[in-house]
């Protein structure tokens, strides 16, 4: 197996694939799912479990060694167990991003399939605000399932999308959570996607976050991984850690190693790019999709899907993502 087959024209080697299992979700987070909902792809154009396995295998042959399952909410797929069972036989690190609502139904399957670390989305520690942002009264269920994961020895990373006027006053509460529990809190800058009413002035920057935490705690900088999208820190003496993912104010495109496959079988070379390549139709027509994958990668821009000056991007810009996050797979 070669790891150079997925090298782009800037020399970046791509070894990490995110596969979205569904466009549907059991929550309605306002930053992810447009208020009016999304136009779902026809059922027969969604990747089947077998197609996920087969296409993943092709990517692995090209050098992918880590796969993250995402969505929509991956755990709502009826065949979720079959999907992870099949993928767990492949030579990859398998992981997932989930809202955790259904995690209790799958604990043993996740363990059996060698999944040891999960990213869980939770944007507030306040039940009323949880209902406001997700439009569902499921705060306690989420917290109970996060605790269940911790109890079962999973490494839990909590994804917190920070939005000015909504949850910046909870940054310290999230950091305080790391005092006792060995969890990793990831503060994510709010990103613009179709239908999410994004504005620059709703972003809380890396600097603002750190200033807020520094004012209260002795913070130490931790080492960041080679392709890490985040800057990691720890409060001195605490068990857990925290990080900031500054996709908007301080990008990390130079070390990007990620590719994406949407639930309807389209490859995307960048979260911000509007270009996508249909792999599923040619795959179903028994065509070799390797050249399509390589071609898609060659077109990858150096940063932000080709948006030249992200700092000047407006929400109504034609360059703005034409997909909502829920149909891309975060
Ligand atoms: N349903 C799962 C979940 O919520 O974890 C997986 C899919 S969700 C689209 C994946 C990640 O994308 C979540 O952590 C979510 O917080 C993040 N996300 C969605 N919309 C975003 C936005 N506009 N800006 C930043 N992160 C976003
Ligand atoms: Fe669903 Fe995850 Fe999007 Fe929230 S962020 S609506 S949980 S897919």
Tab-separated table of C-alpha atoms and ligand atoms in Angstrom:
chain	number	residue	atom	x	y	z
A	1	UNK	CA	0.000	0.000	0.000
A	2	UNK	CA	1.412	3.399	-0.946
A	3	UNK	CA	0.747	6.533	1.041
A	4	UNK	CA	1.717	8.792	-1.853
A	5	UNK	CA	-1.257	8.012	-4.082
A	6	UNK	CA	-3.357	10.681	-2.414
A	7	UNK	CA	-0.887	13.544	-2.574
A	8	UNK	CA	-2.229	16.864	-3.843
A	9	UNK	CA	-0.387	19.465	-5.871
A	10	UNK	CA	0.781	21.217	-2.711
A	11	UNK	CA	2.444	18.019	-1.441
A	12	UNK	CA	-0.193	17.311	1.202
A	13	UNK	CA	-0.720	13.605	1.757
A	14	UNK	CA	-4.329	12.650	2.445
A	15	UNK	CA	-4.837	9.689	4.739
A	16	UNK	CA	-8.068	10.606	6.553
A	17	UNK	CA	-11.572	10.100	5.137
A	18	UNK	CA	-14.826	11.279	6.674
A	19	UNK	CA	-17.855	9.330	5.556
A	20	UNK	CA	-21.307	10.757	6.133
A	21	UNK	CA	-23.788	7.944	6.748
A	22	UNK	CA	-26.983	9.965	6.498
A	23	UNK	CA	-28.439	13.407	5.776
A	24	UNK	CA	-30.994	12.931	8.557
A	25	UNK	CA	-30.753	13.732	12.243
A	26	UNK	CA	-32.657	13.415	15.504
A	27	UNK	CA	-31.660	16.976	16.497
A	28	UNK	CA	-32.056	20.288	14.651
A	29	UNK	CA	-28.988	22.354	15.583
A	30	UNK	CA	-29.509	25.800	14.107
A	31	UNK	CA	-25.891	26.165	12.895
A	32	UNK	CA	-26.086	22.871	11.022
A	33	UNK	CA	-29.628	22.287	9.783
A	34	UNK	CA	-31.534	25.109	8.037
A	35	UNK	CA	-34.808	26.039	9.759
A	36	UNK	CA	-36.822	24.976	6.725
A	37	UNK	CA	-35.087	21.582	6.717
A	38	UNK	CA	-33.079	20.179	3.821
A	39	UNK	CA	-34.012	18.593	0.526
A	40	UNK	CA	-33.116	14.980	1.227
A	41	UNK	CA	-31.501	12.902	-1.504
A	42	UNK	CA	-33.706	10.115	-2.871
A	43	UNK	CA	-33.349	6.997	-0.743
A	44	UNK	CA	-31.814	4.927	-3.530
A	45	UNK	CA	-29.034	7.476	-4.012
A	46	UNK	CA	-27.751	7.017	-0.450
A	47	UNK	CA	-24.722	4.755	-0.032
A	48	UNK	CA	-25.663	1.266	1.139
A	49	UNK	CA	-23.657	-0.491	3.851
A	50	UNK	CA	-21.950	-2.629	1.209
A	51	UNK	CA	-21.119	0.426	-0.920
A	52	UNK	CA	-19.650	2.201	2.105
A	53	UNK	CA	-17.434	-0.802	2.733
A	54	UNK	CA	-16.402	-1.208	-0.919
A	55	UNK	CA	-15.677	2.485	-1.526
A	56	UNK	CA	-13.847	2.770	1.813
A	57	UNK	CA	-11.715	-0.150	0.693
A	58	UNK	CA	-10.794	1.653	-2.530
A	59	UNK	CA	-9.753	4.742	-0.531
A	60	UNK	CA	-7.723	2.526	1.822
A	61	UNK	CA	-5.900	1.074	-1.176
A	62	UNK	CA	-4.931	4.653	-2.007
A	63	UNK	CA	-3.499	5.376	1.440
A	64	UNK	CA	-6.394	6.249	3.755
A	65	UNK	CA	-5.669	4.944	7.264
A	66	UNK	CA	-8.300	6.715	9.355
A	67	UNK	CA	-12.064	6.894	8.807
A	68	UNK	CA	-14.503	9.030	10.755
A	69	UNK	CA	-18.212	8.270	10.467
A	70	UNK	CA	-20.414	11.313	10.622
A	71	UNK	CA	-23.642	12.723	9.212
A	72	UNK	CA	-26.370	13.844	9.957
A	73	UNK	CA	-26.497	11.593	12.960
A	74	UNK	CA	-24.656	8.341	12.112
A	75	UNK	CA	-26.369	6.349	14.878
A	76	UNK	CA	-29.819	6.702	13.311
A	77	UNK	CA	-28.833	4.403	10.416
A	78	UNK	CA	-30.745	1.150	10.856
A	79	UNK	CA	-27.736	-0.765	9.564
A	80	UNK	CA	-25.184	1.113	11.705
A	81	UNK	CA	-24.004	-2.090	13.404
A	82	UNK	CA	-23.405	-3.797	10.040
A	83	UNK	CA	-21.486	-0.763	8.783
A	84	UNK	CA	-19.061	-0.599	11.725
A	85	UNK	CA	-18.675	-4.368	11.873
A	86	UNK	CA	-17.579	-4.443	8.231
A	87	UNK	CA	-15.346	-1.362	8.485
A	88	UNK	CA	-13.676	-2.707	11.630
A	89	UNK	CA	-12.133	-5.513	9.570
A	90	UNK	CA	-10.207	-2.969	7.497
A	91	UNK	CA	-6.699	-1.669	8.359
A	92	UNK	CA	-7.831	1.728	9.645
A	93	UNK	CA	-8.426	3.676	12.812
A	94	UNK	CA	-12.216	3.897	12.963
A	95	UNK	CA	-13.930	6.699	14.801
A	96	UNK	CA	-17.154	8.698	14.810
A	97	UNK	CA	-18.763	12.065	15.512
A	98	UNK	CA	-22.175	11.796	17.165
A	99	UNK	CA	-24.680	13.748	19.218
A	100	UNK	CA	-24.656	10.740	21.608
A	101	UNK	CA	-28.448	10.496	21.890
A	102	UNK	CA	-28.454	6.820	20.894
A	103	UNK	CA	-25.042	5.853	22.216
A	104	UNK	CA	-26.420	3.645	25.017
A	105	UNK	CA	-27.871	1.304	22.364
A	106	UNK	CA	-24.458	0.736	20.784
A	107	UNK	CA	-21.853	0.705	23.578
A	108	UNK	CA	-20.958	-2.954	23.163
A	109	UNK	CA	-20.885	-2.782	19.361
A	110	UNK	CA	-18.590	0.250	19.450
A	111	UNK	CA	-16.234	-1.594	21.784
A	112	UNK	CA	-16.300	-4.791	19.721
A	113	UNK	CA	-15.421	-2.814	16.623
A	114	UNK	CA	-12.365	-1.272	18.252
A	115	UNK	CA	-13.749	2.256	18.503
A	116	UNK	CA	-12.004	3.842	21.483
A	117	UNK	CA	-12.482	7.549	20.936
A	118	UNK	CA	-15.600	9.511	19.974
A	119	UNK	CA	-16.389	13.141	19.262
A	120	UNK	CA	-19.657	14.200	20.857
A	121	UNK	CA	-21.428	17.476	20.080
A	122	UNK	CA	-22.695	19.512	23.009
A	123	UNK	CA	-22.879	23.290	22.792
A	124	UNK	CA	-24.286	24.190	26.192
A	125	UNK	CA	-24.491	22.860	29.730
A	126	UNK	CA	-27.866	24.496	30.233
A	127	UNK	CA	-30.952	22.336	29.459
A	128	UNK	CA	-33.104	25.272	28.267
A	129	UNK	CA	-30.370	26.504	25.933
A	130	UNK	CA	-29.868	22.946	24.671
A	131	UNK	CA	-33.521	22.868	23.666
A	132	UNK	CA	-33.201	26.317	22.083
A	133	UNK	CA	-30.242	25.346	19.857
A	134	UNK	CA	-31.241	21.741	19.013
A	135	UNK	CA	-35.043	22.216	19.090
A	136	UNK	CA	-35.286	19.029	21.154
A	137	UNK	CA	-35.611	18.416	24.894
A	138	UNK	CA	-32.752	15.912	25.084
A	139	UNK	CA	-30.132	17.513	27.315
A	140	UNK	CA	-30.238	14.915	30.094
A	141	UNK	CA	-30.117	12.014	27.657
A	142	UNK	CA	-27.025	13.518	26.049
A	143	UNK	CA	-25.274	14.079	29.384
A	144	UNK	CA	-26.182	10.584	30.618
A	145	UNK	CA	-24.741	9.052	27.476
A	146	UNK	CA	-21.553	11.107	27.667
A	147	UNK	CA	-21.114	9.865	31.239
A	148	UNK	CA	-21.791	6.310	30.061
A	149	UNK	CA	-19.053	6.643	27.452
A	150	UNK	CA	-16.594	7.962	30.028
A	151	UNK	CA	-17.525	5.151	32.442
A	152	UNK	CA	-16.905	2.624	29.695
A	153	UNK	CA	-13.409	3.941	29.071
A	154	UNK	CA	-13.974	5.770	25.776
A	155	UNK	CA	-11.905	8.868	25.150
A	156	UNK	CA	-14.584	11.528	24.737
A	157	UNK	CA	-14.002	14.760	22.875
A	158	UNK	CA	-16.785	17.308	23.272
A	159	UNK	CA	-17.366	19.544	20.226
A	160	UNK	CA	-18.683	22.950	21.295
A	161	UNK	CA	-19.606	25.353	18.482
A	162	UNK	CA	-19.162	28.793	20.007
A	163	UNK	CA	-21.597	31.500	18.921
A	164	UNK	CA	-21.531	35.019	20.307
A	165	UNK	CA	-24.704	35.781	22.224
A	166	UNK	CA	-25.394	32.107	22.818
A	167	UNK	CA	-22.700	30.272	24.727
A	168	UNK	CA	-19.547	32.375	25.170
A	169	UNK	CA	-20.488	32.760	28.842
A	170	UNK	CA	-20.137	28.976	29.245
A	171	UNK	CA	-16.520	28.669	28.097
A	172	UNK	CA	-15.255	28.542	31.686
A	173	UNK	CA	-17.942	26.028	32.702
A	174	UNK	CA	-16.788	23.696	29.932
A	175	UNK	CA	-13.154	24.145	30.988
A	176	UNK	CA	-14.125	23.427	34.619
A	177	UNK	CA	-15.577	20.088	33.459
A	178	UNK	CA	-12.004	19.008	32.617
A	179	UNK	CA	-10.984	19.350	36.279
A	180	UNK	CA	-12.376	15.967	37.282
A	181	UNK	CA	-13.059	14.118	34.021
A	182	UNK	CA	-10.409	13.136	31.525
A	183	UNK	CA	-12.338	14.604	28.612
A	184	UNK	CA	-11.202	16.866	25.834
A	185	UNK	CA	-13.272	19.968	25.111
A	186	UNK	CA	-12.958	21.360	21.573
A	187	UNK	CA	-14.194	24.910	21.086
A	188	UNK	CA	-15.067	25.283	17.392
A	189	UNK	CA	-15.414	28.603	15.599
A	190	UNK	CA	-18.850	29.001	14.027
A	191	UNK	CA	-18.554	28.335	10.266
A	192	UNK	CA	-20.835	29.551	7.463
A	193	UNK	CA	-23.018	26.981	5.709
A	194	UNK	CA	-26.218	27.177	3.738
A	195	UNK	CA	-29.150	28.236	5.904
A	196	UNK	CA	-27.311	28.823	9.198
A	197	UNK	CA	-27.485	32.639	9.398
A	198	UNK	CA	-23.767	32.914	10.006
A	199	UNK	CA	-22.107	36.298	10.561
A	200	UNK	CA	-18.491	37.230	11.244
A	201	UNK	CA	-19.481	39.033	14.425
A	202	UNK	CA	-20.899	35.823	15.898
A	203	UNK	CA	-17.458	34.179	15.907
A	204	UNK	CA	-15.487	34.016	19.129
A	205	UNK	CA	-11.844	33.915	18.140
A	206	UNK	CA	-8.992	31.822	19.504
A	207	UNK	CA	-7.555	34.911	21.184
A	208	UNK	CA	-10.820	35.844	22.894
A	209	UNK	CA	-11.269	32.292	24.173
A	210	UNK	CA	-7.749	32.059	25.545
A	211	UNK	CA	-7.908	35.496	27.139
A	212	UNK	CA	-11.065	34.480	28.956
A	213	UNK	CA	-9.563	31.230	30.281
A	214	UNK	CA	-6.154	32.748	31.057
A	215	UNK	CA	-7.821	35.351	33.260
A	216	UNK	CA	-9.013	32.581	35.593
A	217	UNK	CA	-6.548	29.715	35.236
A	218	UNK	CA	-2.908	28.793	34.771
A	219	UNK	CA	-3.063	27.388	31.238
A	220	UNK	CA	-0.329	25.306	29.630
A	221	UNK	CA	0.088	24.728	25.896
A	222	UNK	CA	0.169	21.083	24.831
A	223	UNK	CA	1.841	19.623	21.750
A	224	UNK	CA	-0.404	19.502	18.664
A	225	UNK	CA	-0.483	16.459	16.358
A	226	UNK	CA	1.037	16.657	12.857
A	227	UNK	CA	-2.264	17.197	11.042
A	228	UNK	CA	-4.123	18.608	13.970
A	229	UNK	CA	-6.828	21.148	13.230
A	230	UNK	CA	-6.782	22.359	16.795
A	231	UNK	CA	-4.532	24.071	19.294
A	232	UNK	CA	-4.531	22.089	22.528
A	233	UNK	CA	-4.197	23.336	26.121
A	234	UNK	CA	-4.651	22.181	29.690
A	235	UNK	CA	-5.355	23.920	32.935
A	236	UNK	CA	-2.460	23.055	35.210
A	237	UNK	CA	-3.431	20.133	37.446
A	238	UNK	CA	-6.681	19.280	35.633
A	239	UNK	CA	-7.349	15.764	34.304
A	240	UNK	CA	-8.856	16.726	30.966
A	241	UNK	CA	-7.712	19.090	28.252
A	242	UNK	CA	-9.234	21.627	25.882
A	243	UNK	CA	-8.543	22.918	22.402
A	244	UNK	CA	-9.635	25.581	19.971
A	245	UNK	CA	-10.459	24.833	16.338
A	246	UNK	CA	-10.015	28.161	14.643
A	247	UNK	CA	-11.110	27.253	11.108
A	248	UNK	CA	-12.148	30.829	10.388
A	249	UNK	CA	-9.617	33.130	12.076
A	250	UNK	CA	-6.481	31.007	12.021
A	251	UNK	CA	-6.750	28.300	9.394
A	252	UNK	CA	-4.863	25.012	9.330
A	253	UNK	CA	-5.246	24.215	5.615
A	254	UNK	CA	-1.473	23.852	5.129
A	255	UNK	CA	-1.466	20.491	6.894
A	256	UNK	CA	-4.884	19.292	5.740
A	257	UNK	CA	-5.059	15.517	5.248
A	258	UNK	CA	-8.860	15.181	4.998
A	259	UNK	CA	-11.225	14.028	2.309
A	260	UNK	CA	-14.983	13.677	2.542
A	261	UNK	CA	-17.607	11.348	1.153
A	262	UNK	CA	-21.190	12.557	1.457
A	263	UNK	CA	-24.087	10.225	2.254
A	264	UNK	CA	-25.120	10.345	-1.405
A	265	UNK	CA	-21.700	9.250	-2.576
A	266	UNK	CA	-20.119	12.555	-3.605
A	267	UNK	CA	-16.465	13.177	-2.858
A	268	UNK	CA	-15.481	16.603	-1.522
A	269	UNK	CA	-11.843	17.625	-1.266
A	270	UNK	CA	-12.560	20.458	1.198
A	271	UNK	CA	-15.316	21.353	3.644
A	272	UNK	CA	-15.533	24.852	2.157
A	273	UNK	CA	-15.488	23.868	-1.503
A	274	UNK	CA	-18.634	23.781	-3.603
A	275	UNK	CA	-17.159	21.256	-5.996
A	276	UNK	CA	-18.037	17.632	-5.575
A	277	UNK	CA	-17.417	14.513	-7.611
A	278	UNK	CA	-20.000	11.787	-7.928
A	279	UNK	CA	-18.332	8.477	-7.075
A	280	UNK	CA	-21.472	6.440	-6.468
A	281	UNK	CA	-22.970	6.506	-9.976
A	282	UNK	CA	-19.768	5.354	-11.714
A	283	UNK	CA	-19.177	2.838	-8.914
A	284	UNK	CA	-22.657	1.397	-9.491
A	285	UNK	CA	-21.862	1.273	-13.222
A	286	UNK	CA	-18.790	-0.792	-12.354
A	287	UNK	CA	-16.363	1.918	-13.474
A	288	UNK	CA	-12.940	2.318	-11.839
A	289	UNK	CA	-13.395	5.272	-9.483
A	290	UNK	CA	-9.691	5.609	-8.592
A	291	UNK	CA	-8.965	8.184	-11.348
A	292	UNK	CA	-12.022	10.190	-10.214
A	293	UNK	CA	-10.735	10.244	-6.640
A	294	UNK	CA	-7.270	11.315	-7.750
A	295	UNK	CA	-8.665	13.970	-10.088
A	296	UNK	CA	-10.827	15.405	-7.334
A	297	UNK	CA	-7.781	15.628	-5.068
A	298	UNK	CA	-5.644	17.318	-7.724
A	299	UNK	CA	-8.230	20.100	-7.892
A	300	UNK	CA	-7.956	20.778	-4.164
A	301	UNK	CA	-7.129	24.418	-3.458
A	302	UNK	CA	-4.376	25.499	-1.093
A	303	UNK	CA	-6.892	26.826	1.425
A	304	UNK	CA	-10.574	27.279	2.197
A	305	UNK	CA	-11.861	25.645	-0.978
A	306	UNK	CA	-10.417	28.467	-3.098
A	307	UNK	CA	-12.030	31.361	-1.234
A	308	UNK	CA	-9.233	33.921	-1.604
A	309	UNK	CA	-9.925	36.175	1.335
A	310	UNK	CA	-12.025	34.414	3.882
A	311	UNK	CA	-11.950	37.507	6.091
A	312	UNK	CA	-13.984	39.361	3.439
A	313	UNK	CA	-16.558	36.592	2.987
A	314	UNK	CA	-20.177	37.625	3.395
A	315	UNK	CA	-23.015	35.245	4.044
A	316	UNK	CA	-24.632	35.987	0.654
A	317	UNK	CA	-21.351	35.489	-1.256
A	318	UNK	CA	-21.737	33.025	-4.190
A	319	UNK	CA	-18.596	31.295	-2.889
A	320	UNK	CA	-20.405	30.414	0.316
A	321	UNK	CA	-21.010	26.696	0.776
A	322	UNK	CA	-24.112	25.699	-1.133
A	323	UNK	CA	-24.659	22.732	1.118
A	324	UNK	CA	-25.765	22.893	4.706
A	325	UNK	CA	-23.408	21.193	7.159
A	326	UNK	CA	-25.908	18.405	7.749
A	327	UNK	CA	-25.672	17.307	4.111
A	328	UNK	CA	-21.869	17.553	3.992
A	329	UNK	CA	-20.959	15.700	7.150
A	330	UNK	CA	-18.850	17.627	9.642
B	1	LIG	N1	-24.629	14.542	14.359
B	1	LIG	C1	-23.278	14.412	14.712
B	1	LIG	C2	-22.862	15.473	15.710
B	1	LIG	O1	-23.578	16.450	15.868
B	1	LIG	O2	-21.814	15.291	16.329
B	1	LIG	C3	-22.327	14.411	13.523
B	1	LIG	C4	-22.572	15.395	12.425
B	1	LIG	S1	-22.271	17.096	12.815
B	1	LIG	C5	-22.582	17.871	11.263
B	1	LIG	C6	-20.512	17.109	12.938
B	1	LIG	C7	-19.892	18.284	13.644
B	1	LIG	O3	-20.073	19.445	12.845
B	1	LIG	C8	-20.525	18.602	14.979
B	1	LIG	O4	-19.546	18.571	15.982
B	1	LIG	C9	-21.071	19.985	14.826
B	1	LIG	O5	-20.946	20.723	15.995
B	1	LIG	C10	-20.195	20.538	13.709
B	1	LIG	N2	-20.836	21.655	13.009
B	1	LIG	C11	-22.015	21.655	12.375
B	1	LIG	N3	-22.283	22.875	11.851
B	1	LIG	C12	-21.228	23.670	12.168
B	1	LIG	C13	-20.921	25.039	11.930
B	1	LIG	N4	-21.740	25.835	11.257
B	1	LIG	N5	-19.753	25.523	12.387
B	1	LIG	C14	-18.908	24.723	13.083
B	1	LIG	N6	-19.142	23.416	13.337
B	1	LIG	C15	-20.297	22.895	12.902
B	2	LIG	FE1	-27.709	16.815	13.907
B	2	LIG	FE2	-25.114	16.900	14.442
B	2	LIG	FE3	-26.196	18.676	12.787
B	2	LIG	FE4	-26.813	18.825	15.348
B	2	LIG	S1	-24.758	19.109	14.457
B	2	LIG	S2	-28.284	18.914	13.622
B	2	LIG	S3	-26.760	16.726	15.945
B	2	LIG	S4	-26.024	16.544	12.431
